[in-house]
Amino acid sequence: MHPGAGRPYLAIPGPSVMPDRVLRAMHRPAPNIYAGEVVEMMPALVADLRAVARTRQHVAIYIGNGHAAWEAANTNLFSPGDRALSLITGRFGEGWAASVEALGVAVDRIDFGRSAPVDPDRVEAALRADRDGAIRVVLLTHVDTATSVRNDVAAVRAAIDAAGHPALLAVDCIASLGCDDFRMDEWGVDVMVAASQKGLMTPPGLGFVWLSERARVRSADAARRTPYWDWRPRIAPTEFWQYFGGTAPTHHLYGLREALGMLLHEEGLDAALARHGVLARAVWAAVEAWGAGGSLRCNIAARAQRSHAVTALRIAPPDGDRLRAWCEREAGLTLGIGLGMATPGSPEAGGFFRIGHMGHLNAQMILGALATIEAGLIALDIPHGAGGAAAAARAIAHPDAP
Ligand SMILES: *Cc1c(COP(=O)(O)O)cnc(C)c1O
């Protein structure tokens, strides 16, 4: 069937589906950047950015993607010769560690594998072993998009405190913000990074760094800061251009304004998080039913350790590749490739794929995607248990079931 005959669904874990309203809000002439609407919209926009992270502290906006947000945080936190502790649960944790290391920082890594969350006891032990408190920052990925594991941020904070260690806690919420519950102040997070194109439903191009007052004070001596990345003017600008270190990302700001309005003021953050929980359980219900008669599995075995934004799957290779190709060609559904699970191009790599379910998404979209995957399993003669789509329908019909 011609896949372009209806609306396609880009079910990769970012960029996510962009609401038409967000795109329309961006479709307008360039505004004056010295006075008027775009200047005046900033205080409320900054307040909403604080609200989505559940913080009363600081936020800096950057023109850039998630990698830029990593570097923004890094250059403000570290000096050459510093130490950091990186907690790795997938490809993105490894990526952040590498970007910190490139600044001349010594990065200790604890790798928890590709199917398990961070074990806070190991974090506490590593910090206790650091007797002179040399580790400056603990780096944690809330949801690693490659494995779809969701880490317990509050438990990592508790482990740092139990060790009596002074390290700051920095968290990557690029995949999870707006989809999985995150509470910056309540959980004692010092730095958090995110980007516009996943749960925040805005095209790629904005990166954000939230920081605690403690992080601001403790990073005063960071030696690798350059004017563009410096978060100090961005969190407390006296002129409009200082929010962005230059020309404002005008159209992205219009898009973000619309998206945050939808998320915070129309639906409400709690309702959006609950929606992502229900939609994720529909995905899991389908996969668990299919897995009863075949090799398809959620990469993360325990439901409590799975993200509500993305699901990484395992299947006997090359059926992951075959299924993705069928869904895109026959039905207009684009699924995500596996990332960081096997060498790209190797036979094993065809045994992984991902479903992105972040952002602008309702039940009919996810039910359509899951029924399409089921059709692909049937069409390709891939062994699977029956009733996946029906199991997903039941998860939607009973949204309060665990
Ligand atoms: C997407 C993602 C990144 C990278 O973001 P880019 O915008 O692609 O640079 C980093 N970390 C996590 C957890 C992500 O999901």
Tab-separated table of C-alpha atoms in Angstrom, residues 42-360:
chain	number	residue	atom	x	y	z
A	42	MET	CA	10.856	35.653	27.713
A	43	PRO	CA	9.923	35.922	31.418
A	44	ALA	CA	6.902	33.649	31.025
A	45	LEU	CA	8.845	31.248	28.798
A	46	VAL	CA	11.633	30.961	31.369
A	47	ALA	CA	9.043	30.392	34.097
A	48	ASP	CA	7.559	27.556	32.041
A	49	LEU	CA	10.982	26.017	31.449
A	50	ARG	CA	11.470	25.996	35.222
A	51	ALA	CA	8.054	24.444	35.683
A	52	VAL	CA	8.657	21.577	33.248
A	53	ALA	CA	11.792	20.624	35.235
A	54	ARG	CA	10.010	21.242	38.545
A	55	THR	CA	12.627	23.695	39.721
A	56	ARG	CA	12.677	27.218	41.142
A	57	GLN	CA	16.351	27.655	40.241
A	58	HIS	CA	18.161	28.672	37.035
A	59	VAL	CA	17.838	27.794	33.348
A	60	ALA	CA	20.083	28.688	30.399
A	61	ILE	CA	18.920	28.373	26.773
A	62	TYR	CA	21.287	27.487	23.916
A	63	ILE	CA	20.882	27.274	20.154
A	64	GLY	CA	21.925	23.673	19.663
A	65	ASN	CA	20.919	20.047	20.036
A	66	GLY	CA	21.418	17.688	22.956
A	67	HIS	CA	25.131	17.311	22.278
A	68	ALA	CA	25.420	21.096	22.548
A	69	ALA	CA	23.596	21.011	25.881
A	70	TRP	CA	26.135	18.445	27.141
A	71	GLU	CA	28.993	20.731	26.135
A	72	ALA	CA	27.291	23.748	27.628
A	73	ALA	CA	27.060	21.965	30.971
A	74	ASN	CA	30.595	20.564	30.690
A	75	THR	CA	32.360	23.851	29.970
A	76	ASN	CA	30.653	25.535	32.903
A	77	LEU	CA	31.338	22.711	35.355
A	78	PHE	CA	34.863	21.487	34.692
A	79	SER	CA	38.473	22.574	34.529
A	80	PRO	CA	41.250	20.462	32.997
A	81	GLY	CA	42.547	17.993	35.571
A	82	ASP	CA	39.171	17.606	37.318
A	83	ARG	CA	37.584	14.190	37.927
A	84	ALA	CA	34.068	13.041	37.103
A	85	LEU	CA	32.156	9.822	37.731
A	86	SER	CA	30.023	8.642	34.816
A	87	LEU	CA	27.208	6.131	35.360
A	88	ILE	CA	26.647	4.381	32.049
A	89	THR	CA	23.495	2.485	31.076
A	90	GLY	CA	23.722	2.827	27.311
A	91	ARG	CA	25.187	4.655	24.382
A	92	PHE	CA	24.176	8.149	25.535
A	93	GLY	CA	25.870	7.833	28.901
A	94	GLU	CA	29.020	6.877	27.013
A	95	GLY	CA	28.593	9.882	24.714
A	96	TRP	CA	28.371	12.375	27.557
A	97	ALA	CA	31.394	10.815	29.284
A	98	ALA	CA	33.426	11.173	26.074
A	99	SER	CA	32.498	14.841	25.699
A	100	VAL	CA	33.576	15.540	29.287
A	101	GLU	CA	36.829	13.671	28.767
A	102	ALA	CA	37.638	15.809	25.711
A	103	LEU	CA	37.977	18.795	28.057
A	104	GLY	CA	40.888	17.119	29.825
A	105	VAL	CA	38.750	15.770	32.663
A	106	ALA	CA	39.547	12.314	34.091
A	107	VAL	CA	36.318	10.326	33.832
A	108	ASP	CA	35.786	7.243	36.003
A	109	ARG	CA	33.139	5.038	34.384
A	110	ILE	CA	30.833	2.514	35.968
A	111	ASP	CA	29.133	0.592	33.177
A	112	PHE	CA	25.934	-1.185	34.209
A	113	GLY	CA	25.555	-2.976	30.886
A	114	ARG	CA	22.856	-2.609	28.246
A	115	SER	CA	19.819	-4.015	30.050
A	116	ALA	CA	20.038	-2.791	33.615
A	117	PRO	CA	19.706	0.463	35.584
A	118	VAL	CA	22.315	2.113	37.773
A	119	ASP	CA	22.889	0.277	41.055
A	120	PRO	CA	23.073	3.031	43.713
A	121	ASP	CA	25.121	0.808	46.052
A	122	ARG	CA	27.966	0.734	43.539
A	123	VAL	CA	27.786	4.521	43.233
A	124	GLU	CA	28.004	4.917	47.002
A	125	ALA	CA	30.996	2.546	47.159
A	126	ALA	CA	32.825	4.426	44.392
A	127	LEU	CA	32.297	7.724	46.160
A	128	ARG	CA	33.380	6.338	49.544
A	129	ALA	CA	36.591	5.174	47.874
A	130	ASP	CA	37.223	8.766	46.717
A	131	ARG	CA	38.480	9.811	50.178
A	132	ASP	CA	39.695	13.282	49.284
A	133	GLY	CA	36.507	14.175	47.395
A	134	ALA	CA	38.245	14.642	44.046
A	135	ILE	CA	35.198	13.671	41.980
A	136	ARG	CA	33.577	16.950	41.089
A	137	VAL	CA	30.432	15.772	39.306
A	138	VAL	CA	28.442	12.533	39.003
A	139	LEU	CA	26.989	12.201	35.477
A	140	LEU	CA	23.726	10.280	35.128
A	141	THR	CA	21.398	9.646	32.198
A	142	HIS	CA	17.773	9.647	33.414
A	143	VAL	CA	16.535	7.633	30.425
A	144	ASP	CA	19.166	6.206	28.131
A	145	THR	CA	17.425	6.307	24.763
A	146	ALA	CA	19.540	3.453	23.410
A	147	THR	CA	18.500	0.901	26.050
A	148	SER	CA	15.269	2.623	27.230
A	149	VAL	CA	16.264	2.045	30.842
A	150	ARG	CA	14.978	4.609	33.323
A	151	ASN	CA	17.315	5.316	36.212
A	152	ASP	CA	16.235	6.234	39.734
A	153	VAL	CA	17.612	9.758	40.094
A	154	ALA	CA	16.566	10.213	43.724
A	155	ALA	CA	18.325	6.946	44.659
A	156	VAL	CA	21.569	8.165	43.072
A	157	ARG	CA	21.291	11.437	45.007
A	158	ALA	CA	20.727	9.405	48.186
A	159	ALA	CA	23.840	7.330	47.411
A	160	ILE	CA	25.961	10.483	47.028
A	161	ASP	CA	24.617	11.810	50.323
A	162	ALA	CA	25.072	8.471	52.097
A	163	ALA	CA	28.743	8.512	51.089
A	164	GLY	CA	29.007	12.030	52.526
A	165	HIS	CA	30.503	13.100	49.193
A	166	PRO	CA	30.407	16.721	47.921
A	167	ALA	CA	29.978	15.854	44.209
A	168	LEU	CA	27.362	17.662	42.181
A	169	LEU	CA	24.728	15.533	40.422
A	170	ALA	CA	24.251	16.244	36.690
A	171	VAL	CA	21.441	14.466	34.817
A	172	ASP	CA	20.678	14.046	31.095
A	173	CYS	CA	16.891	14.275	30.624
A	174	ILE	CA	17.037	14.811	26.855
A	175	ALA	CA	14.822	11.770	26.211
A	176	SER	CA	12.691	11.865	29.329
A	177	LEU	CA	11.679	15.453	30.032
A	178	GLY	CA	7.931	15.882	29.666
A	179	CYS	CA	7.394	12.103	29.438
A	180	ASP	CA	8.911	10.499	32.559
A	181	ASP	CA	8.482	12.129	35.964
A	182	PHE	CA	11.434	14.325	36.867
A	183	ARG	CA	11.749	16.596	39.917
A	184	MET	CA	14.911	18.645	39.891
A	185	ASP	CA	14.611	20.382	43.255
A	186	GLU	CA	12.911	17.582	45.176
A	187	TRP	CA	15.493	15.051	43.977
A	188	GLY	CA	18.482	17.289	44.670
A	189	VAL	CA	19.709	17.533	41.078
A	190	ASP	CA	22.354	20.217	40.451
A	191	VAL	CA	22.480	20.283	36.660
A	192	MET	CA	20.002	18.937	34.120
A	193	VAL	CA	20.258	19.033	30.340
A	194	ALA	CA	17.489	18.645	27.750
A	195	ALA	CA	16.697	19.597	24.175
A	196	SER	CA	13.638	20.746	22.269
A	197	GLN	CA	12.932	17.884	19.894
A	198	LYS	CA	11.731	15.025	22.076
A	199	GLY	CA	9.162	15.416	24.859
A	200	LEU	CA	9.079	19.173	24.291
A	201	MET	CA	7.588	18.710	20.786
A	202	THR	CA	9.595	21.492	19.104
A	203	PRO	CA	11.963	21.043	16.141
A	204	PRO	CA	15.616	20.259	16.938
A	205	GLY	CA	17.597	23.418	17.590
A	206	LEU	CA	17.238	24.371	21.259
A	207	GLY	CA	19.290	22.921	24.106
A	208	PHE	CA	18.690	23.744	27.761
A	209	VAL	CA	20.741	23.566	30.938
A	210	TRP	CA	19.039	23.935	34.297
A	211	LEU	CA	21.319	24.525	37.270
A	212	SER	CA	20.992	24.755	40.999
A	213	GLU	CA	22.242	27.723	42.977
A	214	ARG	CA	24.780	25.314	44.456
A	215	ALA	CA	26.064	24.423	40.987
A	216	ARG	CA	26.320	28.110	40.101
A	217	VAL	CA	28.410	28.889	43.160
A	218	ARG	CA	30.564	25.748	43.007
A	219	SER	CA	31.394	26.225	39.341
A	220	ALA	CA	32.590	29.832	39.704
A	221	ASP	CA	36.199	28.755	39.076
A	222	ALA	CA	35.592	26.596	35.966
A	223	ALA	CA	38.567	27.383	33.759
A	224	ARG	CA	37.396	26.330	30.291
A	225	ARG	CA	34.404	28.645	29.994
A	226	THR	CA	34.265	30.716	26.828
A	227	PRO	CA	31.891	33.647	26.304
A	228	TYR	CA	29.415	31.799	24.120
A	229	TRP	CA	28.925	28.830	26.475
A	230	ASP	CA	29.062	30.790	29.738
A	231	TRP	CA	25.802	30.160	31.551
A	232	ARG	CA	26.135	33.202	33.836
A	233	PRO	CA	24.726	35.883	31.477
A	234	ARG	CA	22.152	33.445	30.130
A	235	ILE	CA	20.568	32.757	33.516
A	236	ALA	CA	20.523	36.428	34.529
A	237	PRO	CA	20.573	38.565	31.357
A	238	THR	CA	20.434	42.310	31.583
A	239	GLU	CA	19.828	42.534	27.832
A	240	PHE	CA	17.721	40.302	25.596
A	241	TRP	CA	20.589	39.032	23.433
A	242	GLN	CA	22.360	37.667	26.502
A	243	TYR	CA	19.737	34.936	26.865
A	244	PHE	CA	21.198	33.426	23.699
A	245	GLY	CA	24.762	34.740	23.457
A	246	GLY	CA	23.707	36.564	20.253
A	247	THR	CA	20.722	36.564	17.926
A	248	ALA	CA	17.685	34.841	19.416
A	249	PRO	CA	16.360	31.583	17.895
A	250	THR	CA	13.194	33.548	17.158
A	251	HIS	CA	11.098	30.913	15.416
A	252	HIS	CA	12.074	28.146	17.765
A	253	LEU	CA	10.955	30.394	20.600
A	254	TYR	CA	7.525	30.731	18.989
A	255	GLY	CA	7.348	26.981	18.558
A	256	LEU	CA	8.462	26.308	22.115
A	257	ARG	CA	5.958	28.863	23.440
A	258	GLU	CA	3.148	26.960	21.742
A	259	ALA	CA	4.433	23.552	22.855
A	260	LEU	CA	4.904	24.530	26.500
A	261	GLY	CA	1.446	26.095	26.468
A	262	MET	CA	-0.028	22.796	25.281
A	263	LEU	CA	1.988	20.757	27.777
A	264	LEU	CA	1.732	22.900	30.908
A	265	HIS	CA	-1.342	25.092	30.535
A	266	GLU	CA	-3.759	23.013	28.460
A	267	GLU	CA	-3.106	19.379	29.316
A	268	GLY	CA	-1.053	19.939	32.483
A	269	LEU	CA	2.276	18.267	33.250
A	270	ASP	CA	0.811	15.646	35.595
A	271	ALA	CA	-1.788	14.627	33.008
A	272	ALA	CA	0.871	14.458	30.280
A	273	LEU	CA	3.060	12.224	32.435
A	274	ALA	CA	0.064	9.992	33.210
A	275	ARG	CA	-0.743	9.792	29.476
A	276	HIS	CA	2.800	8.688	28.691
A	277	GLY	CA	2.499	6.027	31.384
A	278	VAL	CA	-0.682	4.606	29.863
A	279	LEU	CA	0.708	4.665	26.311
A	280	ALA	CA	3.923	2.980	27.450
A	281	ARG	CA	1.946	0.234	29.188
A	282	ALA	CA	0.048	-0.342	25.937
A	283	VAL	CA	3.378	-0.862	24.143
A	284	TRP	CA	4.626	-3.239	26.822
A	285	ALA	CA	1.360	-5.217	26.848
A	286	ALA	CA	1.636	-5.781	23.091
A	287	VAL	CA	5.310	-6.761	23.240
A	288	GLU	CA	4.743	-9.134	26.146
A	289	ALA	CA	1.919	-10.879	24.244
A	290	TRP	CA	4.020	-11.191	21.078
A	291	GLY	CA	6.981	-12.424	23.100
A	292	ALA	CA	4.951	-15.335	24.484
A	293	GLY	CA	5.297	-17.053	21.093
A	294	GLY	CA	8.534	-15.723	19.661
A	295	SER	CA	11.798	-13.939	20.291
A	296	LEU	CA	10.520	-10.338	20.563
A	297	ARG	CA	11.282	-8.830	23.995
A	298	CYS	CA	11.516	-5.497	25.742
A	299	ASN	CA	15.220	-4.838	26.338
A	300	ILE	CA	14.487	-3.939	29.956
A	301	ALA	CA	12.807	-6.835	31.756
A	302	ALA	CA	11.304	-5.035	34.769
A	303	ARG	CA	8.447	-2.635	34.056
A	304	ALA	CA	9.502	-0.321	36.873
A	305	GLN	CA	12.863	0.238	35.153
A	306	ARG	CA	11.414	1.095	31.736
A	307	SER	CA	11.028	4.575	30.317
A	308	HIS	CA	7.638	5.994	29.358
A	309	ALA	CA	9.241	7.816	26.406
A	310	VAL	CA	10.870	5.054	24.357
A	311	THR	CA	10.968	1.239	24.264
A	312	ALA	CA	14.040	-0.651	23.033
A	313	LEU	CA	13.285	-4.124	21.677
A	314	ARG	CA	15.202	-7.297	20.945
A	315	ILE	CA	14.256	-9.844	18.305
A	316	ALA	CA	16.104	-12.629	16.481
A	317	PRO	CA	18.144	-10.930	13.719
A	318	PRO	CA	17.520	-9.893	10.999
A	319	ASP	CA	13.835	-9.590	11.891
A	320	GLY	CA	14.257	-6.135	13.466
A	321	ASP	CA	15.462	-4.740	10.155
A	322	ARG	CA	12.821	-6.620	8.165
A	323	LEU	CA	10.033	-5.403	10.409
A	324	ARG	CA	11.175	-1.773	10.304
A	325	ALA	CA	11.383	-1.882	6.518
A	326	TRP	CA	7.929	-3.454	6.193
A	327	CYS	CA	6.241	-0.981	8.541
A	328	GLU	CA	7.720	2.004	6.733
A	329	ARG	CA	7.123	0.725	3.199
A	330	GLU	CA	3.651	-0.738	3.647
A	331	ALA	CA	2.121	1.406	6.349
A	332	GLY	CA	3.898	4.752	6.779
A	333	LEU	CA	5.212	3.855	10.256
A	334	THR	CA	8.893	4.623	10.833
A	335	LEU	CA	10.427	2.756	13.780
A	336	GLY	CA	13.788	3.545	15.374
A	337	ILE	CA	16.955	1.589	14.693
A	338	GLY	CA	18.828	-0.101	17.522
A	339	LEU	CA	21.598	2.117	18.864
A	340	GLY	CA	24.729	1.077	20.714
A	341	MET	CA	23.534	-2.518	21.137
A	342	ALA	CA	25.625	-4.159	18.399
A	343	THR	CA	28.236	-3.091	15.850
A	344	PRO	CA	26.436	-1.121	13.116
A	345	GLY	CA	26.164	-3.184	9.953
A	346	SER	CA	26.887	-6.470	11.761
A	347	PRO	CA	24.298	-9.299	11.528
A	348	GLU	CA	23.471	-8.827	15.232
A	349	ALA	CA	22.455	-5.199	14.642
A	350	GLY	CA	19.338	-6.441	12.819
A	351	GLY	CA	18.074	-7.823	16.127
A	352	PHE	CA	17.314	-4.478	17.755
A	353	PHE	CA	14.807	-1.704	17.136
A	354	ARG	CA	13.038	0.976	19.115
A	355	ILE	CA	9.590	2.516	19.364
A	356	GLY	CA	9.573	6.216	20.219
A	357	HIS	CA	6.442	7.191	22.179
A	358	MET	CA	7.401	10.628	23.375
A	359	GLY	CA	5.670	13.957	23.044
A	360	HIS	CA	2.651	14.637	20.845
